PDB file of C-alpha atoms in Angstrom:
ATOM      1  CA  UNK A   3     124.372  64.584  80.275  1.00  0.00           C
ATOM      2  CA  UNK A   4     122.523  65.816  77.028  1.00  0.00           C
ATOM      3  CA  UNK A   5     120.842  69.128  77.246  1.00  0.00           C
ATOM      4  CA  UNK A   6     117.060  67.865  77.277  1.00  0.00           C
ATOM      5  CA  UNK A   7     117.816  65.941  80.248  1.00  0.00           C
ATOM      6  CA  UNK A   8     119.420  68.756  82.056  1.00  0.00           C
ATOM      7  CA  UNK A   9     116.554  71.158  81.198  1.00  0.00           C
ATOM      8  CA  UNK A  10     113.906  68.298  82.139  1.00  0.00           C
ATOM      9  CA  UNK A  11     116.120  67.570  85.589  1.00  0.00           C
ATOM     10  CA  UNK A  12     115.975  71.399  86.148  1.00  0.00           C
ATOM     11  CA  UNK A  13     112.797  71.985  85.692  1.00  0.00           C
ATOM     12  CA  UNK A  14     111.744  68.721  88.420  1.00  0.00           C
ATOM     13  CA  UNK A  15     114.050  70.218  90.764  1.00  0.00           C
ATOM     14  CA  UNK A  16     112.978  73.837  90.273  1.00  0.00           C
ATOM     15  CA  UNK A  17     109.386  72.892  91.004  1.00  0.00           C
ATOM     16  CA  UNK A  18     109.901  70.235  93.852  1.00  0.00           C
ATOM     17  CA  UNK A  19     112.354  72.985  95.216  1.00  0.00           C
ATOM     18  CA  UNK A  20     109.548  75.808  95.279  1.00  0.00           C
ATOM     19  CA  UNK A  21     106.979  73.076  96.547  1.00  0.00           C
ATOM     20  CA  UNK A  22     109.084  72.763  99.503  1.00  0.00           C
ATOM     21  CA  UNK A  23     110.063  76.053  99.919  1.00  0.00           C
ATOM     22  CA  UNK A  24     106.640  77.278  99.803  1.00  0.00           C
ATOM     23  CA  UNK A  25     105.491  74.508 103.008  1.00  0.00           C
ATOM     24  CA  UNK A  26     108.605  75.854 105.160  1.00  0.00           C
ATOM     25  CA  UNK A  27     107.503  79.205 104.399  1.00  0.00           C
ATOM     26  CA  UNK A  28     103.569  78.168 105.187  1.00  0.00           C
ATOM     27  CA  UNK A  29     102.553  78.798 109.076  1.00  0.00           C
ATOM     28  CA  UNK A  30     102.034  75.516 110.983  1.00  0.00           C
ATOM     29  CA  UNK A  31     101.023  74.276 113.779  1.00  0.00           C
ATOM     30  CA  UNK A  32     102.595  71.165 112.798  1.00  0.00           C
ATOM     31  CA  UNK A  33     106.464  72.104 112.231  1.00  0.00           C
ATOM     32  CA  UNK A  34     108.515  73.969 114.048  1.00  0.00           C
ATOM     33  CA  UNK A  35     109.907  77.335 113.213  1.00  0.00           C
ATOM     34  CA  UNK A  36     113.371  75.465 112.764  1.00  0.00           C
ATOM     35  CA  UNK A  37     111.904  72.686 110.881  1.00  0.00           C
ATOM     36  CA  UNK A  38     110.519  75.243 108.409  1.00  0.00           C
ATOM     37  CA  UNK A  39     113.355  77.350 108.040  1.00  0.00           C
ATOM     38  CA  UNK A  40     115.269  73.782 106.891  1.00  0.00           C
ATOM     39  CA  UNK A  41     112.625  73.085 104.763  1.00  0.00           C
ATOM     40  CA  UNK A  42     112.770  76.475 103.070  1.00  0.00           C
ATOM     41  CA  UNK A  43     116.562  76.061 102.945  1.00  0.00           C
ATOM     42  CA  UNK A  44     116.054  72.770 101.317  1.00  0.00           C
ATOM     43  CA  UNK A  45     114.036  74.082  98.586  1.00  0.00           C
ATOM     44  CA  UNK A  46     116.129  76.992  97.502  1.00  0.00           C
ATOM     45  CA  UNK A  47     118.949  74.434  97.320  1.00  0.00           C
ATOM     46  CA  UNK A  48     116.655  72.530  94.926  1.00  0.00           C
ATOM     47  CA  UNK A  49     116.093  76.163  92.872  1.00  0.00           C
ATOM     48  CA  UNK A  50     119.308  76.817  92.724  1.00  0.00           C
ATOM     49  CA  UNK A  51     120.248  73.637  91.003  1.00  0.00           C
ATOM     50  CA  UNK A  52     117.198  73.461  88.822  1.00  0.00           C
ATOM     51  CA  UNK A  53     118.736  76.886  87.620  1.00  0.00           C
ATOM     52  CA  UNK A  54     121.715  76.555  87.104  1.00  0.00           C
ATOM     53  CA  UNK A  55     121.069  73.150  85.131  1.00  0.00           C
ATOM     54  CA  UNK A  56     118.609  74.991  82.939  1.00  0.00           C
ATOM     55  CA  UNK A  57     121.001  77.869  82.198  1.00  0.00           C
ATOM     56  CA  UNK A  58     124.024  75.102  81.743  1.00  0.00           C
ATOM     57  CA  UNK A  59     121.983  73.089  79.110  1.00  0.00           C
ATOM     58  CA  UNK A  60     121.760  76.322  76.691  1.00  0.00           C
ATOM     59  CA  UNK A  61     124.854  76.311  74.580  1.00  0.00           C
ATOM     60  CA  UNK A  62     124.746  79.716  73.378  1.00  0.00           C
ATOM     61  CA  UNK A  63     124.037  83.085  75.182  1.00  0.00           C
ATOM     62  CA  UNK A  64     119.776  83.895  75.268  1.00  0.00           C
ATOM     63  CA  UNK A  65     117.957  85.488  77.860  1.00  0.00           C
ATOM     64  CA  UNK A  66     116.869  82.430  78.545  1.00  0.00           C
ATOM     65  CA  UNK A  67     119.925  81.201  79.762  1.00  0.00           C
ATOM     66  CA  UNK A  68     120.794  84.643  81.736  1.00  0.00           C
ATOM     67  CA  UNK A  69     117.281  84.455  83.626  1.00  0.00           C
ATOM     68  CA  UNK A  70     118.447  81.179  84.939  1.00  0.00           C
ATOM     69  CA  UNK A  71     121.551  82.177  85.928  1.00  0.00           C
ATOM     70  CA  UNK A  72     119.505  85.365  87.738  1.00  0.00           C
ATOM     71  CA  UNK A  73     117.438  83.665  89.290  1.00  0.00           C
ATOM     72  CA  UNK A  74     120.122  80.516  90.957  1.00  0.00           C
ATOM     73  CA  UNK A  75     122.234  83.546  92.118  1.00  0.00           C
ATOM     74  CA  UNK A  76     118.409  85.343  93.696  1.00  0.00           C
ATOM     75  CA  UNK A  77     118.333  81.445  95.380  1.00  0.00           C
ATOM     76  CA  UNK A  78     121.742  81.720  96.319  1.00  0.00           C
ATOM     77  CA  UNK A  79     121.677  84.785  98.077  1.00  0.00           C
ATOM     78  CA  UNK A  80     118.557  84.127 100.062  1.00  0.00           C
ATOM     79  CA  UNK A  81     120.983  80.465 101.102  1.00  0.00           C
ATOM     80  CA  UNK A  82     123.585  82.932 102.919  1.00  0.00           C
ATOM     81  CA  UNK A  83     120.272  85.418 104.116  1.00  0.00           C
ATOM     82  CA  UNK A  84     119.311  81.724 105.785  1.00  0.00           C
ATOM     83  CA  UNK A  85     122.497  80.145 106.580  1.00  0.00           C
ATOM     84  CA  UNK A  86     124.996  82.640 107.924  1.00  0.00           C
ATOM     85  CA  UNK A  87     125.680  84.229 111.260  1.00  0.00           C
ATOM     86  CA  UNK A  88     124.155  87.440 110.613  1.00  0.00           C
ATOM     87  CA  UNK A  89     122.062  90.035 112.818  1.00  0.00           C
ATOM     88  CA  UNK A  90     118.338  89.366 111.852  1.00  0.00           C
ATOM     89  CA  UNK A  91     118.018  92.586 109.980  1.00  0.00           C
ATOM     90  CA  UNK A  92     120.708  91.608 108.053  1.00  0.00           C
ATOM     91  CA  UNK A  93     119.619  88.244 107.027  1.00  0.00           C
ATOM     92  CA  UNK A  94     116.049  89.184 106.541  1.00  0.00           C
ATOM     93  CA  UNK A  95     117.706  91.950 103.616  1.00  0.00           C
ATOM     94  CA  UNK A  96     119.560  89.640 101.908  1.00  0.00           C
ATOM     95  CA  UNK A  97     116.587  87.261 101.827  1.00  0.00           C
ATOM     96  CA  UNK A  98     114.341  90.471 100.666  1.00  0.00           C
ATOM     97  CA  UNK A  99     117.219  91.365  97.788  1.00  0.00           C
ATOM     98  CA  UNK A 100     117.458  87.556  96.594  1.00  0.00           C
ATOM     99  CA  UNK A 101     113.537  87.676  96.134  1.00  0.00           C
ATOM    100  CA  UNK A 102     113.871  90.444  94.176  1.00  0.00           C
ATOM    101  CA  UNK A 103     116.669  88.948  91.974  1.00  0.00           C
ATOM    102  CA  UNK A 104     114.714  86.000  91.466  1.00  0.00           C
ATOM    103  CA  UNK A 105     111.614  88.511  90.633  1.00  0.00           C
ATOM    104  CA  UNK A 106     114.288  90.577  87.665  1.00  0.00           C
ATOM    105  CA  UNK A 107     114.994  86.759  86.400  1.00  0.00           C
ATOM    106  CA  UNK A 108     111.254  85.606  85.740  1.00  0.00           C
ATOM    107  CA  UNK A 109     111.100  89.300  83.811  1.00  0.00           C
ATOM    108  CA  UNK A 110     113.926  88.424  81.990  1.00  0.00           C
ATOM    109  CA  UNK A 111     112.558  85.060  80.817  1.00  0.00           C
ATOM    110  CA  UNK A 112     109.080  86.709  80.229  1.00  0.00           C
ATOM    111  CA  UNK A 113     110.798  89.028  78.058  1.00  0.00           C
ATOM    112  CA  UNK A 114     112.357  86.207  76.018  1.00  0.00           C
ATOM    113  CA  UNK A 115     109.185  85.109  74.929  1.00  0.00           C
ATOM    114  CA  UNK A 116     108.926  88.106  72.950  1.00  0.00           C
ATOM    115  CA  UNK A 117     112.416  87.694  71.275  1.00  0.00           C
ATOM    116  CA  UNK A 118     111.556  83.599  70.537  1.00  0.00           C
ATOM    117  CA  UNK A 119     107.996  83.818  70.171  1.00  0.00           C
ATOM    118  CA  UNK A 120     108.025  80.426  68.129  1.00  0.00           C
ATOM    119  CA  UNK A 121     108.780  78.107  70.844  1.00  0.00           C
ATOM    120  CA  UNK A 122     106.952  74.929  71.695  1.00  0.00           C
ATOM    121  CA  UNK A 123     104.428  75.448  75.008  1.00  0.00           C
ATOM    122  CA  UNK A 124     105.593  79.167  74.826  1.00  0.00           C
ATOM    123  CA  UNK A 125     102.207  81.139  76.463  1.00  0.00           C
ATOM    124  CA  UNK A 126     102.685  77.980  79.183  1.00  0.00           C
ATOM    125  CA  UNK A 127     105.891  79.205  79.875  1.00  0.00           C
ATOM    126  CA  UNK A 128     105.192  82.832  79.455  1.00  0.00           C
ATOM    127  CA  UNK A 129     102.334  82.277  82.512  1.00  0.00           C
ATOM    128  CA  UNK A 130     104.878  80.094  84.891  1.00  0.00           C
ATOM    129  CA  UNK A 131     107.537  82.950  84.641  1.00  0.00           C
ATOM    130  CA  UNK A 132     104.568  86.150  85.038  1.00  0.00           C
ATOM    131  CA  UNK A 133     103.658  83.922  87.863  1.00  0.00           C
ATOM    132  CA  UNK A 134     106.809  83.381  89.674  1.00  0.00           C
ATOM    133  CA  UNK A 135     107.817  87.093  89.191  1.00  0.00           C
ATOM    134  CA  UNK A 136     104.334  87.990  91.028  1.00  0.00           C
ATOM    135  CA  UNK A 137     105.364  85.319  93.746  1.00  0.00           C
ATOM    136  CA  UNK A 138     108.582  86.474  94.147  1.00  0.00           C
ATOM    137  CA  UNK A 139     107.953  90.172  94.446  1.00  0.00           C
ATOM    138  CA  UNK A 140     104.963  89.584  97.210  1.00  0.00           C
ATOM    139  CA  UNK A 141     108.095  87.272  99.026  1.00  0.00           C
ATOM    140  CA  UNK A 142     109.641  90.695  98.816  1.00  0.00           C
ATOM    141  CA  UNK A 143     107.343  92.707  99.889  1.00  0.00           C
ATOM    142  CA  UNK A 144     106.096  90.688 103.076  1.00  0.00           C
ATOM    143  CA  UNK A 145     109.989  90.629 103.859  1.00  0.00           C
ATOM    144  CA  UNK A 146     109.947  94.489 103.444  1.00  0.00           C
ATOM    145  CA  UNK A 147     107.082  94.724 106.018  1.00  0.00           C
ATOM    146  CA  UNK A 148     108.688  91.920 108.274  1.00  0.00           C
ATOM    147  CA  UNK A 149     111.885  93.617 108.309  1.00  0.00           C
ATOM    148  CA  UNK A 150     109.959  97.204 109.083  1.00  0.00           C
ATOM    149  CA  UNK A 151     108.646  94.978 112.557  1.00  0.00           C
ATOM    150  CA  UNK A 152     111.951  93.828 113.500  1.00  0.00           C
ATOM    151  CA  UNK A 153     113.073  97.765 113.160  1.00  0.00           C
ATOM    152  CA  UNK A 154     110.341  98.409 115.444  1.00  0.00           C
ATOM    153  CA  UNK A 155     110.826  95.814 117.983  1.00  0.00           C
ATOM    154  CA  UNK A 156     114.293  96.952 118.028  1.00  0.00           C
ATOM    155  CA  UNK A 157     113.542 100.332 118.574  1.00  0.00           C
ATOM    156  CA  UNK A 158     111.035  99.600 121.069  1.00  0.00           C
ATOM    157  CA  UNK A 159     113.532  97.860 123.020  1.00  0.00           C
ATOM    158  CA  UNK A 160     115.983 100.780 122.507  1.00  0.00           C
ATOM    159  CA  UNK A 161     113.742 103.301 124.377  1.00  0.00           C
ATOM    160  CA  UNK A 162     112.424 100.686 126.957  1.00  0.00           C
ATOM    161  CA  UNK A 163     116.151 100.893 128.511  1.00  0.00           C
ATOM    162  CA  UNK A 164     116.164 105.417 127.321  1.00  0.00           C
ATOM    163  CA  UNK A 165     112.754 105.704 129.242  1.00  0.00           C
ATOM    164  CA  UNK A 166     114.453 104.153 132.241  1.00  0.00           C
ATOM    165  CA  UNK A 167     116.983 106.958 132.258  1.00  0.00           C
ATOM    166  CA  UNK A 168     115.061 110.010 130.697  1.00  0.00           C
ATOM    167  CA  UNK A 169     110.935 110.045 131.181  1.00  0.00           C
ATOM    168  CA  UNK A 170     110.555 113.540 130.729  1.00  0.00           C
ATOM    169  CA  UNK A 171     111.502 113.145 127.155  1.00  0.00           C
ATOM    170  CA  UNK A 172     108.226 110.437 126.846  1.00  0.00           C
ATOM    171  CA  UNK A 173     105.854 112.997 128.610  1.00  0.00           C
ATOM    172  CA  UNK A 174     106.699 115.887 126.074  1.00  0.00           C
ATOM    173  CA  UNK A 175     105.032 113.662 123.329  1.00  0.00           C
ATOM    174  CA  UNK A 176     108.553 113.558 120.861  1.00  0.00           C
ATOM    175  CA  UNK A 177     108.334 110.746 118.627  1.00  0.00           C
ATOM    176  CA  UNK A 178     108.545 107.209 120.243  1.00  0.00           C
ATOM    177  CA  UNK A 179     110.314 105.091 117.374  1.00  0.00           C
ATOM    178  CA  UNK A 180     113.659 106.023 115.159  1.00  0.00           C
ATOM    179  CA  UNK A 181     111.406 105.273 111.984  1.00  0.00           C
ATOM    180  CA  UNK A 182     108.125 107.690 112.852  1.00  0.00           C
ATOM    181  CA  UNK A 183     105.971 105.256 109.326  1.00  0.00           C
ATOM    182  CA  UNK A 184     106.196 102.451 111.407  1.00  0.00           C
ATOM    183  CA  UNK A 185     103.705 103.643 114.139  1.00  0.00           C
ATOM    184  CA  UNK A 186     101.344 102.599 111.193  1.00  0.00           C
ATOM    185  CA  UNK A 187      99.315  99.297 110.990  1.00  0.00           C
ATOM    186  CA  UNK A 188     101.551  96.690 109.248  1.00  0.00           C
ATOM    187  CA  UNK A 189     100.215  94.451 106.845  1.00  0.00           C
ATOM    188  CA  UNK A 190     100.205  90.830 107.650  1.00  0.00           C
ATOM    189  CA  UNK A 191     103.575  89.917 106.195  1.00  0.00           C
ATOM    190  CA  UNK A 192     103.550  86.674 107.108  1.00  0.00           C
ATOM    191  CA  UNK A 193     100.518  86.508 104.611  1.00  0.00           C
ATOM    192  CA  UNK A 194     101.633  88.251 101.931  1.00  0.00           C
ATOM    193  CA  UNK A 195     104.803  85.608 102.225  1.00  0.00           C
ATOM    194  CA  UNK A 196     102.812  82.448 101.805  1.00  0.00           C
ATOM    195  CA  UNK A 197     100.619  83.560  99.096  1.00  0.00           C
ATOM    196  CA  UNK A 198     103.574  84.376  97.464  1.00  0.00           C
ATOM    197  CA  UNK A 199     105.318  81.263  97.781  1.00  0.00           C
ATOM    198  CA  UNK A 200     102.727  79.224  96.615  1.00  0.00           C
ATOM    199  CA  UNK A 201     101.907  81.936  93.440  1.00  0.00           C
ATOM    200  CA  UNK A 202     105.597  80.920  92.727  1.00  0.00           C
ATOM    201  CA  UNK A 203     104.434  77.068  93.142  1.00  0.00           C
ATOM    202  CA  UNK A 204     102.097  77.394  90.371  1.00  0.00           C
ATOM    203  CA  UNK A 205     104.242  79.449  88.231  1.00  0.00           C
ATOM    204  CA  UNK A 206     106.683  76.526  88.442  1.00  0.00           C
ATOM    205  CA  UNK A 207     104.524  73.632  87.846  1.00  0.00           C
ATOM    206  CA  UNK A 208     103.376  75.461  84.250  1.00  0.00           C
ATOM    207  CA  UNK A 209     106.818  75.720  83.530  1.00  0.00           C
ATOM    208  CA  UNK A 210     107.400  71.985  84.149  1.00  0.00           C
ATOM    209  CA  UNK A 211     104.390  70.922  82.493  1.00  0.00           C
ATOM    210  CA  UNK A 212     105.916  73.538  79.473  1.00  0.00           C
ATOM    211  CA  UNK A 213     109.124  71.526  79.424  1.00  0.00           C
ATOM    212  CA  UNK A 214     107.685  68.092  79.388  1.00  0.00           C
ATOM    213  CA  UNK A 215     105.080  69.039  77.141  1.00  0.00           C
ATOM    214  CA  UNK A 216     107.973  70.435  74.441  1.00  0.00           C
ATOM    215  CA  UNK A 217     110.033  67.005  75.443  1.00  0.00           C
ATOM    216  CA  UNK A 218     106.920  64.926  73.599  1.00  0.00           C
ATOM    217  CA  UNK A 219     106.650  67.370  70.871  1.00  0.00           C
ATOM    218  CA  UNK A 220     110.605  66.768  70.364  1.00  0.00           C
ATOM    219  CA  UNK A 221     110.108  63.040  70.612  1.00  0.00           C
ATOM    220  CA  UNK A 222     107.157  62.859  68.164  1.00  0.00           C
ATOM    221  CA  UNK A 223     109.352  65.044  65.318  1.00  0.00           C
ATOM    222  CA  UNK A 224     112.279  61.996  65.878  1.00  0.00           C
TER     223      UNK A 224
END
């Protein structure tokens, strides 16, 4: 498997991965909260490999290479948040931290425009990583505020079975919840999830359309 085919399989299976991703993580009336979780499980797979094959087909050490290899182990780790038999808060952190890995990854290849400025399709590839960072990083932060309403669930639930036992407490006005800044207004986190999985989207097509683009510049040197 020469390297231009690994970096043009990547970058297919990077995009169709964040395509699919980006529907399971897209409220529906059509799918199922199961189905959707698959799907987003699915397309993280699909990240992961496009990563990995992108960092594999570099044969010497660029920051290329390590923001691939960032962002497949950011894909990775939101794969266990999804898979494993964790508490929810759990799971929804590890999800949150392998957003945010994925987020340091896109910075890293942004910054490796700077350091290879000369590459073919470079400002398309420049946009598809500022892109994906800005996708990831609003994943991030609607899992933030989605993990701050499972906290409060939790805690309501948590004084629903105190206030059974000690009412006078309730009456003196102390504070109701463990974590007194979530009495706020949350923002819709939900929201703030699907435009960031589908800012990612983009971000990944113009990186595809980069490497295919640089694939017929290659060709029409030969």
């Amino acid at each position: 498997m020469d390297s231009q085919f690994k970096e043009t399989f990547g970058s297919w299976a990077q995009a169709i991965g964040t395509v699919i991703s980006a529907v399971g993580g897209t409220p529906s009336h059509v799918f199922d909260e199961e189905f959707r979780k698959n799907l987003d499980l699915i397309g993280n797979e699909l990240q992961a490999t496009g990563n990995a094959l992108l960092a594999d087909a570099e044969d010497t050490w660029s920051l290329n290479k390590l923001s691939n290899q960032i962002e497949a182990i950011g894909n990775l780790t939101v794969i266990l948040g999804l898979v494993i038999d964790f508490d929810e808060v759990t799971k929804q952190e590890l999800i949150i931290k392998g957003n945010l890995i994925q987020a340091l990854g896109g910075g890293t290849a942004v910054a490796d425009a700077y350091v290879n400025p000369d590459q073919p399709e470079q400002a398309l590839n420049v946009t598809g990583n500022i892109l994906q960072v800005i996708g990831n990083s609003m994943q991030a932060i609607g899992g933030i505020d989605e993990l701050r309403n499972s906290i409060q669930e939790k805690d309501q639930e948590d004084d629903g079975k105190k206030q059974e036992n000690d009412d006078e407490e309730n009456e003196e006005g102390n504070q109701k919840y463990q974590y007194p800044d979530l009495e706020k207004k949350p923002t819709d986190a939900e929201l703030i999830q699907t435009m960031g999985g589908w800012i990612q989207v983009v971000g990944s097509v113009l990186n595809l359309i980069g490497q295919l683009r640089s694939n017929q510049e290659s060709r029409s040197e030969d």
